Coordinates of C-alpha atoms and ligand atoms in Angstrom, one line a residue:
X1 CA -3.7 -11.2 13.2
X2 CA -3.5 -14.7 11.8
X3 CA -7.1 -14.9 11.5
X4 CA -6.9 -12.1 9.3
X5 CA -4.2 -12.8 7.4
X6 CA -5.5 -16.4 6.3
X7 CA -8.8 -14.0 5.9
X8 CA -6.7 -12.0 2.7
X9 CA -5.0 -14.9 1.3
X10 CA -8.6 -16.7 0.7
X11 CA -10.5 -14.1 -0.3
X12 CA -8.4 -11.4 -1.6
X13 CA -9.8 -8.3 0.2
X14 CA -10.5 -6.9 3.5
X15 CA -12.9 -4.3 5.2
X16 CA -11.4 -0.8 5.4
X17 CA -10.7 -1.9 9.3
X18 CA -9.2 -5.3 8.3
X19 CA -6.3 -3.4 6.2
X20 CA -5.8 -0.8 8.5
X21 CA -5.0 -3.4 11.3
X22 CA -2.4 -5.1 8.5
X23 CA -1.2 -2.0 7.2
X24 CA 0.1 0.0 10.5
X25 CA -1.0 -2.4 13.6
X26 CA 1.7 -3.3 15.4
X27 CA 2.2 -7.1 15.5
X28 CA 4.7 -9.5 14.5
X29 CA 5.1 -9.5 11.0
X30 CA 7.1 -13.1 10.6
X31 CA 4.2 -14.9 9.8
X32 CA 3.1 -12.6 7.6
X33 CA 5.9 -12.9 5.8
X34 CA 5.9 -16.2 6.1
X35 CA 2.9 -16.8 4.3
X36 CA 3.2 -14.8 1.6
X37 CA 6.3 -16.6 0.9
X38 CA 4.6 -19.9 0.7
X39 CA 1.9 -18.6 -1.6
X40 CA 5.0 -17.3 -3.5
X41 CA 6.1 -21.0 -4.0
X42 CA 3.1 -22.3 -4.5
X43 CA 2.8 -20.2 -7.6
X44 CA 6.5 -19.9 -8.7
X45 CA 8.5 -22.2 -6.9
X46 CA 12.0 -20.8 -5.5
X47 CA 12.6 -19.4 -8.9
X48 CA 14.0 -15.5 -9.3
X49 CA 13.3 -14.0 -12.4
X50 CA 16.0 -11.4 -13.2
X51 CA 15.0 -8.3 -15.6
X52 CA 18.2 -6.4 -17.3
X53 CA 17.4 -2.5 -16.6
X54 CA 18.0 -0.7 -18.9
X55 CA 18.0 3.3 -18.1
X56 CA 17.8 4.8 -21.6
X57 CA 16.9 8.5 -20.6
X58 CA 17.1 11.3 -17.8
X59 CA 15.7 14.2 -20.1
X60 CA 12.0 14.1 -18.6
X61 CA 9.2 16.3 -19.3
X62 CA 7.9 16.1 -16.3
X63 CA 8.0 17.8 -12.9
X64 CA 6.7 15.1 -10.2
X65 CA 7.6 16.3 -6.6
X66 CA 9.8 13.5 -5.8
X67 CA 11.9 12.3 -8.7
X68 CA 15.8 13.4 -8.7
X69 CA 15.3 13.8 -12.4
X70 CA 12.5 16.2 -12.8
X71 CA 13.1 19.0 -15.4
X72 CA 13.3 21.6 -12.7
X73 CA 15.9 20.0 -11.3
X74 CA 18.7 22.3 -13.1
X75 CA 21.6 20.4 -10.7
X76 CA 20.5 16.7 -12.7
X77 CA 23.2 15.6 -15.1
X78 CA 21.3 14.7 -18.5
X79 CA 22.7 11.7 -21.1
X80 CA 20.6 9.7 -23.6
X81 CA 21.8 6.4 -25.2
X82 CA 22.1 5.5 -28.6
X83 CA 19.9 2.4 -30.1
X84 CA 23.9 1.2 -30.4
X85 CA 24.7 1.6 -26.8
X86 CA 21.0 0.0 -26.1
X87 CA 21.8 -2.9 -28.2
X88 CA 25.1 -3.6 -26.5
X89 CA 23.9 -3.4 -23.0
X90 CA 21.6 -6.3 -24.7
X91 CA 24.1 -8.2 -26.1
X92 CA 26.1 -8.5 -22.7
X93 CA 22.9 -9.2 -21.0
X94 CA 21.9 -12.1 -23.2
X95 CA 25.3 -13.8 -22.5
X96 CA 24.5 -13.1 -18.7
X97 CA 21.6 -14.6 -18.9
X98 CA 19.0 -11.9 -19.0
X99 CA 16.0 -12.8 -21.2
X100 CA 14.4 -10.1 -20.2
X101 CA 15.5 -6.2 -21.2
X102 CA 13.4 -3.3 -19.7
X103 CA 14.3 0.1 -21.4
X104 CA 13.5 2.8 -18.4
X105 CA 13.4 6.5 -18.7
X106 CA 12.0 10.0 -18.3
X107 CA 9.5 11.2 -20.7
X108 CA 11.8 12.1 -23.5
X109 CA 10.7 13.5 -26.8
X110 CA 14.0 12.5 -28.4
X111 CA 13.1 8.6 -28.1
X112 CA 9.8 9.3 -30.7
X113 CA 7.5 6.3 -31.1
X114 CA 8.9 5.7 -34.4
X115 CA 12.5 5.5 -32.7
X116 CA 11.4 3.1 -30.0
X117 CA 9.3 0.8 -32.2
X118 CA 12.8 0.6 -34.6
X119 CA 14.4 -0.3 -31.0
X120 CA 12.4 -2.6 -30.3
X121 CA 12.1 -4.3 -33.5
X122 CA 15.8 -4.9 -33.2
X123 CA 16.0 -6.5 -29.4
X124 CA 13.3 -8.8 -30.8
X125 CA 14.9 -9.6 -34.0
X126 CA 18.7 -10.4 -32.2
X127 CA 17.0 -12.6 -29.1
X128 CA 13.5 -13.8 -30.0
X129 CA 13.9 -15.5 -27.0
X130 CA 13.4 -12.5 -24.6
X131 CA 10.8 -10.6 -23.6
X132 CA 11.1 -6.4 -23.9
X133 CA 9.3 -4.6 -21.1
X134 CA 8.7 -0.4 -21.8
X135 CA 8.8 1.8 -19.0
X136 CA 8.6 4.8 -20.5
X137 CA 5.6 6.8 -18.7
X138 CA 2.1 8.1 -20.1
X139 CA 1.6 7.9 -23.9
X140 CA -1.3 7.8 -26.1
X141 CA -2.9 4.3 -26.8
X142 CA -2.0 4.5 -30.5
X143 CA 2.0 5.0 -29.3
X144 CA 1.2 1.8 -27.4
X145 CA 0.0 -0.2 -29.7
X146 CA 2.6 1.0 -32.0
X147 CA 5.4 -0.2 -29.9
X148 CA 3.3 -3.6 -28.7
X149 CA 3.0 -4.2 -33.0
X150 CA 6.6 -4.0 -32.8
X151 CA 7.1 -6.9 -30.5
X152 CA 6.6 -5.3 -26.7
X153 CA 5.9 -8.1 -24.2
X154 CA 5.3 -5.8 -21.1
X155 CA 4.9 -2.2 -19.5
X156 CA 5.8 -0.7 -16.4
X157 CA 4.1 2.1 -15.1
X158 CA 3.4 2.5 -11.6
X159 CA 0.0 4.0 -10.7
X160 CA 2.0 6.1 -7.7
X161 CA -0.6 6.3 -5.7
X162 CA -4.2 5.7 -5.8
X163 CA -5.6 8.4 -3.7
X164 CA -6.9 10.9 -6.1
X165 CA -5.7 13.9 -3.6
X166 CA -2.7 12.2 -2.7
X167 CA -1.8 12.1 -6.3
X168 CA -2.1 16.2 -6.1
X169 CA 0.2 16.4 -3.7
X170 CA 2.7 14.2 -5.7
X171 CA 3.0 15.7 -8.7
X172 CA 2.1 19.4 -10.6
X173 CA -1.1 20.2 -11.8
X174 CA -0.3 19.4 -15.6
X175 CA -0.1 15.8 -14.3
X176 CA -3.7 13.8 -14.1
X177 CA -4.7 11.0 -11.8
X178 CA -7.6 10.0 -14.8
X179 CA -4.5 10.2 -17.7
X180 CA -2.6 7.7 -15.7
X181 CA -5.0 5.6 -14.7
X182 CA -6.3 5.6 -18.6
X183 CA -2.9 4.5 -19.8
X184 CA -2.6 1.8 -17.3
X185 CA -5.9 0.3 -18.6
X186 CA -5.1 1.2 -22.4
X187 CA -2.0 -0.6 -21.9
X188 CA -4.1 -3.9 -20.7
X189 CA -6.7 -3.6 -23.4
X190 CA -4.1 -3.7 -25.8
X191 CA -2.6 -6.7 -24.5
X192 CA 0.5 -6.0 -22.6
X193 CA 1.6 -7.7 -19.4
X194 CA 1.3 -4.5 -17.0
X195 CA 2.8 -3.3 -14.1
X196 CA 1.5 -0.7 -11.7
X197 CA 2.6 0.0 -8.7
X198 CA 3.3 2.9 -5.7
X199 CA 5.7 4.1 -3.5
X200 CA 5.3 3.2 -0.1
X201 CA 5.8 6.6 2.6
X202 CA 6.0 9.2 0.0
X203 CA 5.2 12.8 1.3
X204 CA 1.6 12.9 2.7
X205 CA 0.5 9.2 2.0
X206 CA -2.2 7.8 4.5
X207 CA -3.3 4.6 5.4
X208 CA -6.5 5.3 3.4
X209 CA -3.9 6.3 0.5
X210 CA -2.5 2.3 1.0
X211 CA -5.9 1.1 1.3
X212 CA -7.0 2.5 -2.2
X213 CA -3.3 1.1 -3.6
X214 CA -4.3 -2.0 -2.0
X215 CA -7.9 -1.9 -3.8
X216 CA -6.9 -0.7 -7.0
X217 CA -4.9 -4.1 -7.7
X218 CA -7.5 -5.4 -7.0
X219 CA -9.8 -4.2 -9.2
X220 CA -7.2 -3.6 -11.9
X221 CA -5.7 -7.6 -11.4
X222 CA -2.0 -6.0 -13.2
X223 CA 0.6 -8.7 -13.7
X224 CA 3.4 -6.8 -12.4
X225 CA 3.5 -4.9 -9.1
X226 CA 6.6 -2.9 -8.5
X227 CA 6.7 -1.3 -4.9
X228 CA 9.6 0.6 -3.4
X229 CA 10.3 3.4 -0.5
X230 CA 9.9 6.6 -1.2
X231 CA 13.6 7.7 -1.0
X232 CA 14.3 12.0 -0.8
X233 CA 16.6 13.5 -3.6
X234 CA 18.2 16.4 -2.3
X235 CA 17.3 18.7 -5.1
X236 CA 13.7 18.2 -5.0
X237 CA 10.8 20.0 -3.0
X238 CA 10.7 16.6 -0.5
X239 CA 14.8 16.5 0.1
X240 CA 13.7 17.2 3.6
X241 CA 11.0 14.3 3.9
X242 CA 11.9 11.2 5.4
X243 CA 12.6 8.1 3.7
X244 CA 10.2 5.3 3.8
X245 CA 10.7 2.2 6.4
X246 CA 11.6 -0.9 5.5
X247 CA 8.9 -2.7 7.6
X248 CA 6.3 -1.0 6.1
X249 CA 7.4 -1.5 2.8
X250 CA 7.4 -5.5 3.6
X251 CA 4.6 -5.5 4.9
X252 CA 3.0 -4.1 1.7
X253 CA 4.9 -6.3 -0.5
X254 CA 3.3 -9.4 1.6
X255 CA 0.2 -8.2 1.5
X256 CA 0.5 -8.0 -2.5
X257 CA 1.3 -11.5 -2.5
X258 CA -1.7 -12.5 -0.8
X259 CA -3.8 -10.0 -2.6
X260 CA -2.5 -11.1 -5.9
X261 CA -0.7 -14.5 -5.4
X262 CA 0.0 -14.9 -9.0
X263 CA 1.7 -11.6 -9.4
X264 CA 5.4 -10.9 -10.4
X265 CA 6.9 -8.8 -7.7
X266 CA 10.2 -6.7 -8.4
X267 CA 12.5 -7.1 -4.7
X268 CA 13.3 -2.7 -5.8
X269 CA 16.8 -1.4 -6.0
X270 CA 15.7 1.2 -3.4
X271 CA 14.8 -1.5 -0.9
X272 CA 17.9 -2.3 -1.3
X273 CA 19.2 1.6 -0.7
X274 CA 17.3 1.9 2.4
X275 CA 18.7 -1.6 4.1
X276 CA 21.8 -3.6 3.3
X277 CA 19.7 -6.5 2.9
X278 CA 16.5 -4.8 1.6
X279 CA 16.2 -7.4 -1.8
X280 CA 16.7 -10.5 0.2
X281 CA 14.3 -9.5 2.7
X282 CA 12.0 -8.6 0.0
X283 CA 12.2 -11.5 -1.6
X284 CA 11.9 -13.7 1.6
X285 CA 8.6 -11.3 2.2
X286 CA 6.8 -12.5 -1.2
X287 CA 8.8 -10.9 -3.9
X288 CA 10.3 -12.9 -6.8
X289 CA 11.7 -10.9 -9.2
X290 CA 14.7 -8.8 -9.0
X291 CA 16.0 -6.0 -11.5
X292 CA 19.9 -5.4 -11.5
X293 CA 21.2 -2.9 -13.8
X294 CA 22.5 -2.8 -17.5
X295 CA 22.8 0.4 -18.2
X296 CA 26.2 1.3 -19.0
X297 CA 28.6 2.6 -15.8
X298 CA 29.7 5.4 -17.4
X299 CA 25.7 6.7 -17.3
X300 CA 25.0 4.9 -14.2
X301 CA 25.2 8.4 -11.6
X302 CA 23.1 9.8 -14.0
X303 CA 20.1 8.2 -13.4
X304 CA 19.4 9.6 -10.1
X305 CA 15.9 9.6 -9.2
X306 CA 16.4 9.3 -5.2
X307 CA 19.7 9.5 -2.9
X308 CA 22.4 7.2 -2.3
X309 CA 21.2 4.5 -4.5
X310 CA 22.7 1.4 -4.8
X311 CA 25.3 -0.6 -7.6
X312 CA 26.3 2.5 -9.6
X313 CA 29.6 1.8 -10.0
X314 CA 29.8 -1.7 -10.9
X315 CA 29.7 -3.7 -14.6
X316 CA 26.3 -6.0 -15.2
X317 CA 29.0 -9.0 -14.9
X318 CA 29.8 -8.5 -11.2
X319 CA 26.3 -6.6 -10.4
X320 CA 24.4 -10.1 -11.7
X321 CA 27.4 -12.1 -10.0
X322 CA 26.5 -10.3 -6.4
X323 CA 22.4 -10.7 -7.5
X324 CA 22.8 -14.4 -8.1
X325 CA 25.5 -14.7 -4.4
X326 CA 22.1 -12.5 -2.5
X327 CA 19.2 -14.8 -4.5
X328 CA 21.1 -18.0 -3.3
X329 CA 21.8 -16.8 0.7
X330 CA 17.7 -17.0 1.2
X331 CA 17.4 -20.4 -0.2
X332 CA 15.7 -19.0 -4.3
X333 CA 18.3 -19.2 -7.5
X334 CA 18.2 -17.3 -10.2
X335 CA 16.5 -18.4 -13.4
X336 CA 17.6 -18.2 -17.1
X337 CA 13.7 -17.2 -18.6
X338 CA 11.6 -14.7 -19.6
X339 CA 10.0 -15.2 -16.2
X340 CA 6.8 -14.7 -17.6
X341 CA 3.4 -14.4 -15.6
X342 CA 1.7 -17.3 -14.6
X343 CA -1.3 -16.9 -14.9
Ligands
SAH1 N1 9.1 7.9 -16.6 C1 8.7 6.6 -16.3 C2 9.7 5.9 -15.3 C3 9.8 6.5 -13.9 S1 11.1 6.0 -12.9 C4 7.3 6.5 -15.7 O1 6.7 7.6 -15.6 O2 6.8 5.5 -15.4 C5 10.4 4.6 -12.1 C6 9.8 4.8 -10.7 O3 10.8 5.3 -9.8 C7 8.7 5.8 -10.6 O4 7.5 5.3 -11.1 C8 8.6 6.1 -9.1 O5 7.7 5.3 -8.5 C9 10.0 5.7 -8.6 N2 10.7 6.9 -8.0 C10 10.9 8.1 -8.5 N3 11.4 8.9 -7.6 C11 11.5 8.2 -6.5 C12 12.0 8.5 -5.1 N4 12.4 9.7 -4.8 N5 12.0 7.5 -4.2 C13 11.6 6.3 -4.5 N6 11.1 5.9 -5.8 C14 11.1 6.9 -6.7

């Protein structure tokens, strides 16, 4: 495999075959990891760019198969924050050391353009020095402009999946493949730093469905790639699935590296769920980025989009206290920046 794997971090693509072998052959995967790690500090050094979550919303519109807080899910617990409550996690944050905030959520009406944009507008106002990063699903371009006039750095939307029948399978009907897709590249053309990204053994997915993830970046050369296992939630049509593996979740976040080597690469709370040491093995696998949570405790539960996930009971002190402890055991540190991409 080394052949091929020097192959992908020259040239940045494979045949169909060439993936498949990465993707699901079985072979050691250490020096695998291994490079993508060095291309990692070639780019970024041993720096670890920490992003304050911020989990504004579990009201969502929407009804994808997977997602704990999909509106048919009666059992889901719903809270909103206030621009207040937004603005304090914030102001905690800053003194941590965040200098970046991402405001998450379900695809609520409540937070209007207008409402964001005045949100955003704040953040920028209090710390000019941080960058705000949306993550609030598919708008319309003009809403994202709107929200990048009032000072947006960056948006996070993962693709999901780039098979256009896996998609299907995903989410209901009222859902398009093309309307995602669209936003992603609106989102660009606008000017954002964007992040797309799938999850990795959802319901159905193929090796084919990988390889069109894997060709999508790509083609669509995103700043941000955030990758994570599928994980079940009990009250959703996949509770009975299984989970996704941790191997073949590192293996995909290597081959991003070498795919992309300048790209920002979130280590994902639910690697973390699905292994003890998911984030440290995800960052010692080519990810450099890793996003604890801000949101407020008393929400935390809340936010449930998959079982059993991780650091819902503790305060951002201790929860960036344990981040920078984990960071430090696999030879990176933490940085006070934006973190932004260096491209
Ligand atoms: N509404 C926003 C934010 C979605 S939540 C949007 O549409 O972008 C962020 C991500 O969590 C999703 O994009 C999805 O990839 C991931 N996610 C949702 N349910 C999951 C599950 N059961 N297991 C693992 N990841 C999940």
């Amino acid at each position: 495999m080394k052949e091929l794997i020097e192959k992908l971090a020259i040239e940045h693509d494979l045949a169909d075959n060439e993936w498949q072998q990465l993707i699901e052959g079985k072979y050691d995967r250490t020096l695998l990891y291994a490079r993508a790690d060095e291309i990692r500090r070639q780019n970024y050094g041993t720096d670890v760019y920490i992003r304050g979550l911020i989990e504004i919303s579990s009201y969502c519109r929407n009804d994808c198969l997977y997602c704990g807080i999909r509106r048919s899910n009666m059992h889901a617990e719903r809270y909103r924050l206030s621009k207040e409550q937004i603005l304090e996690c914030c102001k905690t944050g800053y003194r941590l050391g965040f200098r970046t905030f991402v405001m998450q959520g379900g695809e609520d009406a409540y937070f209007t353009t207008e409402y964001v944009a005045e949100i955003v507008e704040e953040i920028k106002k209090r710390y000019p020095d941080c960058a705000v990063t949306l993550s609030l699903g598919e708008r319309e371009k003009a809403d994202y402009q709107i929200w990048y006039d009032a000072g947006a750095d960056r948006y996070l939307l993962r693709h999901e999946t780039a098979g256009r029948a896996h998609y299907g399978k995903l989410h209901p009907p009222e859902l398009s493949y093309d309307h995602r897709m669209q936003c992603l590249y609106d989102l660009k053309d606008i000017g954002y730093q964007v992040g797309c990204g799938f999850m990795v053994e959802s319901p159905y997915q193929t090796v084919d469905d990988l390889i069109a993830d894997m060709r999508f970046l790509r083609k669509f050369q995103p700043h941000m790639v955030g990758i994570g296992p599928f994980i079940p939630h009990h009250d959703t049509p996949f509770a009975g699935s299984s989970q996704g593996s941790l191997e073949k979740t590192l293996t995909m976040v290597a081959l991003i590296r070498l795919t992309l080597p300048k790209a920002l690469i979130p280590s994902t709370t639910a690697l973390g769920t699905i292994h003890p040491r998911g984030r440290e093995l995800g960052l010692q696998a080519g990810a450099n980025v890793v996003m604890p949570n801000l949101s407020p405790v008393s929400v935390r539960k809340q936010y449930s989009l998959y079982d059993n996930k991780i650091c819902t009971g503790d305060e951002a002190a201790e929860c960036i206290e344990c981040m920078k402890r984990r960071v430090a055991s696999v030879g990176y540190q933490t940085a006070v920046s934006r973190g932004d991409w260096c491209g």
